[in-house]
Amino acid sequence: MRGASVGPWLAVPLAIIVLLLLGAFAAGADAAGKTKWLCSPAAADDPCQTPLRSTLLAPDGTEAGTKAPERSSRRRLDCFYVYPTVSDQPTQNANLDVDPELDSIAQYQAARYNQHCRIFAPVYRQVPLKALNEGGFTDEALAIAYRDVRRAWREYRQRRGPRRGVVLIGHSQGTFMLQRLVAEEIDRERADRRRLIAAILLGGGVTVEKGSDRGGSFRRVRACESERQLRCVIAFATFDDPVPPDAIFGRAATPGEEVLCTNPAALGGGSGRLRSLYPSEPFAPGTTIGLATGLVGLPTPKVGTPWIEAKGLYRAECSRDDGASVLQVEPRGGAPDLNAIPDPTWGLHLADANIALGNLATLVGKKARAYRRSLRR
């Protein structure tokens, strides 16, 4: 399959990814002030609180009815979400304005989890697309972004209710931030690990020791291998073609390690059908990510519900061919091929969070029930 191109705006050198992955930037002191929350139970105009009603799509793109999942009446867990690189601001660090792309990315990647959890999503001074693309940022810019996320986590941790578990959710730059947070703040602290239900860290290169379910990125937090396993990580990078030798994702930089791939449709191994979920409204028009998202190729018919659910259009299995560990997806029953954006080295990075969102949300619900049972022991 030939990927469409939108120019070099995402052509970040692999060295920058490795730099983020290894956390090789200064920590510094927290900036003054409190966190600004994009999503939280107290946030006004919270983009994570969208209705859940969905239009179902058959593999050939025809509508197959609707469904309206109910929010759990026992949402005794929280989701802490850190969004990926989306800002179009022309600076080394984005400011704390809630630009349209922030509202859209929260709706696309986080809102569906509100069926099972309260969502906390901090606004953070991320390194924007332009700075990443052009290399026009410093180590301190990365440190500023991380400090914002760390401060938000510490604020959340101080005010969460007793015995509430937490699911971490991140993608791309958000995963890099959460990966460091887990390593420094959670993996080392038994009390925090006991509250961790799962970490969903997509498109960011979480690593384990070869042949193991841990090591690499974390010492104690393991890979998720069953639906009811707690204190574990779900991680993958999505491709639908052979992984290029110079791929941005899927190849570990450290000898003896491999990039973690956990198939959300078959945590125990093998292949499974994906449940793709994404909003029916286009991603923030006029933004870079809005343009790119529209080129990926997921079917977007005009429907009367907030969500589109395409069940079984794609099947997925973790692949370790040619030294790359990725989630390989295959269209089924007439489903469209998807486009690698901006080029094949990125695979289906822009689809990571939505191509299996239905599977991931279901897993969060099952792990939430397992966590509640663990509290009764």
XYZ file of C-alpha atoms in Angstrom:
377
model
C 0.000 0.000 0.000
C 1.273 3.468 -0.830
C 0.892 6.051 1.930
C -0.489 9.473 1.126
C 1.763 12.404 1.895
C 1.125 15.706 3.612
C 4.674 16.961 3.443
C 7.435 16.858 6.075
C 5.457 18.175 9.041
C 5.810 14.910 11.003
C 9.227 13.835 9.766
C 10.848 13.767 13.195
C 14.306 12.147 13.196
C 14.474 8.815 15.010
C 17.131 10.281 17.304
C 14.533 12.649 18.754
C 12.185 9.732 19.448
C 15.013 7.867 21.183
C 15.879 10.989 23.167
C 12.323 11.211 24.431
C 12.126 7.489 25.014
C 15.220 7.405 27.178
C 14.113 10.466 29.115
C 17.405 12.172 28.367
C 16.279 15.625 29.262
C 16.624 17.648 32.434
C 13.899 17.406 35.064
C 14.238 20.798 36.746
C 11.831 22.282 39.283
C 8.089 22.428 38.744
C 6.824 25.683 37.293
C 4.726 27.806 39.589
C 0.956 27.597 39.478
C -1.676 24.926 39.335
C -2.642 22.627 36.515
C -5.144 23.732 33.903
C -7.418 20.791 33.166
C -8.704 20.085 29.675
C -10.909 17.301 31.072
C -11.884 16.750 34.693
C -15.105 16.297 36.677
C -15.020 20.026 37.476
C -14.040 21.324 34.019
C -16.443 23.543 32.126
C -17.104 22.527 28.477
C -15.322 19.233 29.068
C -14.610 17.620 25.638
C -14.318 14.202 27.311
C -18.020 14.165 28.237
C -19.529 13.441 24.825
C -22.547 11.090 24.515
C -21.741 7.477 23.649
C -24.347 6.618 20.992
C -22.782 5.017 17.911
C -23.690 4.125 14.345
C -22.470 0.622 13.452
C -20.711 0.065 10.136
C -20.437 -3.207 8.219
C -17.113 -3.983 6.473
C -18.536 -2.789 3.145
C -19.282 0.616 4.684
C -23.067 0.244 4.970
C -24.841 1.166 8.183
C -25.852 -1.744 10.405
C -27.908 -0.034 13.106
C -27.035 1.976 16.193
C -26.304 1.293 19.819
C -26.152 3.407 22.953
C -23.778 2.046 25.614
C -24.591 3.105 29.156
C -22.068 4.664 31.467
C -21.170 2.456 34.350
C -23.078 3.327 37.505
C -19.979 2.381 39.510
C -17.202 4.442 37.952
C -14.833 3.915 40.841
C -11.764 4.539 38.784
C -10.144 7.432 36.977
C -8.397 7.775 33.638
C -5.382 10.091 33.455
C -4.913 11.057 29.797
C -1.988 12.868 28.149
C -2.589 13.834 24.528
C -0.112 13.454 21.639
C 1.626 16.116 19.553
C -1.201 18.171 18.066
C -0.421 21.843 18.661
C 0.042 24.118 15.632
C 1.625 26.878 17.705
C 4.929 28.178 16.217
C 6.969 28.125 19.447
C 9.280 25.697 21.253
C 6.533 25.046 23.777
C 2.807 25.457 23.345
C 1.098 27.756 25.811
C -1.865 26.681 27.940
C -4.575 27.904 25.563
C -7.207 25.291 24.749
C -6.942 25.490 20.971
C -9.472 23.590 18.807
C -7.044 20.723 18.227
C -6.964 20.018 21.985
C -10.737 19.694 22.187
C -10.744 17.419 19.145
C -7.949 15.124 20.283
C -9.608 14.658 23.681
C -12.857 13.708 21.948
C -11.105 11.323 19.560
C -8.795 9.575 21.985
C -10.166 9.932 25.530
C -13.896 10.641 25.578
C -14.986 7.079 24.894
C -13.390 5.875 28.130
C -15.846 7.980 30.155
C -18.160 4.986 29.984
C -15.978 3.445 32.691
C -13.964 6.206 34.364
C -13.742 9.858 35.314
C -11.249 11.459 32.929
C -8.484 13.815 34.040
C -6.515 15.374 31.168
C -4.068 18.204 31.873
C -3.237 20.948 29.409
C 0.549 20.866 29.139
C 3.155 22.922 27.335
C 4.037 20.261 24.798
C 6.598 20.627 22.029
C 4.377 21.536 19.029
C 4.422 19.970 15.566
C 6.445 22.748 13.940
C 9.200 22.643 16.576
C 9.431 18.837 16.446
C 9.517 18.821 12.666
C 12.166 21.491 12.328
C 14.238 20.493 15.350
C 13.708 24.006 16.684
C 13.528 23.126 20.370
C 15.853 22.486 23.283
C 16.132 19.855 25.997
C 14.570 22.427 28.301
C 11.476 22.550 26.082
C 11.011 18.806 26.630
C 11.621 19.274 30.334
C 8.927 21.972 30.516
C 6.398 19.620 28.935
C 7.252 16.806 31.329
C 7.156 19.034 34.403
C 3.608 20.073 33.522
C 2.520 16.440 33.260
C 4.304 15.456 36.466
C 2.780 18.356 38.375
C -0.687 17.430 37.097
C -0.179 13.824 38.177
C 0.879 14.891 41.665
C -2.115 17.212 41.970
C -4.443 14.454 40.832
C -2.862 11.948 43.215
C -3.407 14.263 46.178
C -7.120 14.745 45.500
C -8.281 11.343 44.206
C -10.684 9.513 46.445
C -9.696 6.662 48.724
C -9.100 3.337 46.999
C -9.765 4.730 43.508
C -7.773 2.988 40.814
C -6.353 4.756 37.787
C -5.804 3.953 34.113
C -3.082 5.925 32.339
C -3.763 6.707 28.670
C -1.287 8.279 26.276
C -0.297 8.413 22.627
C 2.881 9.581 20.899
C 4.328 12.537 22.868
C 1.760 11.782 25.566
C 3.110 8.227 25.810
C 6.685 9.478 26.117
C 5.612 11.699 29.013
C 3.675 8.944 30.756
C 6.437 6.420 30.147
C 8.818 8.587 32.115
C 6.163 9.245 34.765
C 5.597 5.508 35.279
C 9.341 4.852 35.518
C 9.993 7.665 38.001
C 6.773 8.048 39.985
C 4.832 4.763 39.864
C 7.166 1.853 39.178
C 9.227 2.762 42.240
C 6.339 3.292 44.676
C 4.368 0.253 45.843
C 1.363 2.345 46.934
C 1.094 3.948 43.489
C 1.553 0.622 41.716
C -1.317 -0.867 43.714
C -3.622 1.884 42.420
C -2.544 1.335 38.801
C -5.183 -0.645 36.922
C -3.406 -0.416 33.561
C -1.324 1.908 31.422
C -2.405 2.248 27.771
C 0.717 3.695 26.154
C 0.344 3.755 22.381
C 2.688 4.792 19.592
C 5.688 5.507 21.775
C 8.042 2.555 21.964
C 7.633 1.015 25.428
C 10.288 -1.715 25.663
C 10.756 -5.012 27.484
C 13.658 -7.419 27.669
C 13.607 -9.859 24.759
C 11.495 -12.877 25.641
C 10.150 -11.225 28.801
C 7.030 -9.328 29.862
C 9.015 -6.657 31.723
C 12.411 -5.000 31.926
C 13.362 -2.298 29.470
C 11.175 0.706 30.214
C 9.941 -0.515 33.621
C 11.282 -2.840 36.299
C 8.050 -3.949 37.970
C 5.135 -2.912 35.741
C 4.624 -5.796 33.318
C 2.990 -6.267 29.933
C -0.745 -7.058 30.029
C -1.338 -10.682 29.037
C -4.931 -11.189 30.214
C -8.136 -9.176 30.444
C -8.201 -9.149 34.248
C -4.508 -8.594 34.913
C -3.781 -5.407 36.873
C -0.768 -3.105 37.137
C 0.269 -3.809 33.561
C 0.910 -2.077 30.231
C -0.885 -2.242 26.890
C 1.325 -0.848 24.141
C 1.551 -1.114 20.365
C 2.408 0.742 17.172
C 0.141 -0.013 14.196
C 1.269 -0.945 10.685
C -0.502 -2.601 7.758
C 2.559 -3.181 5.570
C 6.064 -4.564 6.224
C 7.947 -2.292 8.611
C 10.603 -0.241 6.773
C 14.202 -0.534 8.046
C 14.129 3.155 8.982
C 10.686 3.040 10.635
C 10.067 5.559 13.407
C 8.336 2.928 15.577
C 8.715 -0.760 16.323
C 12.486 -1.126 16.674
C 14.265 -0.954 20.030
C 17.375 1.211 20.305
C 18.936 -0.830 23.141
C 20.471 -4.282 22.529
C 18.672 -7.041 24.400
C 15.349 -5.198 24.357
C 12.338 -5.235 22.049
C 9.433 -2.867 21.591
C 6.367 -4.141 23.424
C 3.357 -5.184 21.357
C 0.183 -6.234 23.150
C -2.767 -7.015 20.894
C -5.866 -5.397 22.463
C -8.050 -7.909 20.606
C -6.085 -10.919 21.926
C -3.941 -10.092 24.955
C -2.924 -13.720 25.378
C -1.535 -13.876 21.836
C -2.759 -14.619 18.343
C -5.058 -12.537 16.191
C -8.391 -10.882 16.851
C -11.018 -8.592 15.342
C -10.669 -4.902 16.049
C -13.514 -2.597 17.061
C -12.643 0.789 15.608
C -14.330 3.780 17.236
C -14.034 7.420 16.224
C -16.178 10.571 16.321
C -18.467 11.243 13.392
C -17.493 14.923 13.330
C -14.220 15.784 11.547
C -11.135 16.555 13.594
C -10.663 20.322 14.104
C -10.885 21.704 10.527
C -7.980 23.843 9.373
C -5.409 22.204 11.673
C -2.447 20.079 10.631
C -3.685 16.983 12.449
C -7.173 17.620 11.092
C -5.798 17.435 7.547
C -3.716 14.339 8.287
C -6.494 12.475 10.088
C -8.767 12.912 7.106
C -6.160 11.274 4.849
C -5.784 8.064 6.880
C -8.817 6.541 5.161
C -11.144 5.282 7.879
C -14.719 5.325 6.510
C -16.574 8.456 7.585
C -20.167 8.403 6.319
C -22.508 11.135 7.488
C -24.458 9.692 10.394
C -26.774 10.989 13.103
C -24.772 9.790 16.104
C -21.685 11.222 17.841
C -19.682 8.048 17.172
C -18.980 5.573 14.380
C -18.184 1.984 15.360
C -16.662 -0.236 12.698
C -16.540 -3.736 14.147
C -14.501 -6.365 12.383
C -13.298 -4.190 9.504
C -9.738 -4.991 10.557
C -8.009 -7.953 12.123
C -4.771 -7.564 14.068
C -1.859 -9.637 15.294
C 1.478 -8.733 16.853
C 4.330 -9.312 14.418
C 8.070 -9.572 15.072
C 9.224 -9.869 11.479
C 12.628 -8.450 10.559
C 13.351 -7.351 14.126
C 10.384 -4.978 14.361
C 7.653 -5.551 16.956
C 4.385 -3.976 15.793
C 0.644 -4.558 15.594
C -0.044 -5.592 11.995
C -3.615 -4.954 10.853
C -5.382 -6.426 7.836
C -8.623 -5.218 6.237
C -11.482 -7.718 6.098
C -14.626 -8.092 4.018
C -14.093 -5.148 1.715
C -12.823 -2.695 4.335
C -10.582 0.026 2.872
C -6.800 -0.071 2.981
C -5.487 2.666 5.243
C -2.803 5.216 4.409
C 0.503 5.624 6.219
C 0.750 9.333 7.060
C 3.021 11.171 6.397
C 4.979 8.232 4.905
C 5.508 4.467 5.406
C 8.120 4.944 8.153
C 5.295 6.119 10.446
C 2.928 3.253 9.713
C -0.637 3.911 10.892
C 0.534 6.087 13.772
C -2.399 8.474 13.407
C -4.838 5.571 13.779
C -3.201 3.971 16.860
C -5.690 5.317 19.389
C -8.914 4.705 17.427
C -8.418 1.594 15.336
C -8.895 -0.577 18.435
C -10.609 1.924 20.744
C -13.631 -0.328 21.215
C -11.379 -3.194 22.332
C -9.423 -0.920 24.653
C -12.518 0.583 26.275
C -13.925 -2.907 26.871
C -10.640 -3.976 28.460
C -10.775 -0.976 30.796
C -14.246 -2.050 31.916
C -13.098 -5.623 32.594
C -10.001 -4.486 34.435
C -12.107 -2.082 36.495
C -14.242 -5.000 37.674
C -11.089 -7.012 38.475
C -9.769 -4.066 40.499
C -12.987 -3.796 42.512
C -12.816 -7.511 43.298
C -9.204 -7.112 44.418
C -10.271 -4.513 46.981
C -12.582 -7.036 48.655
C -9.829 -9.560 49.254
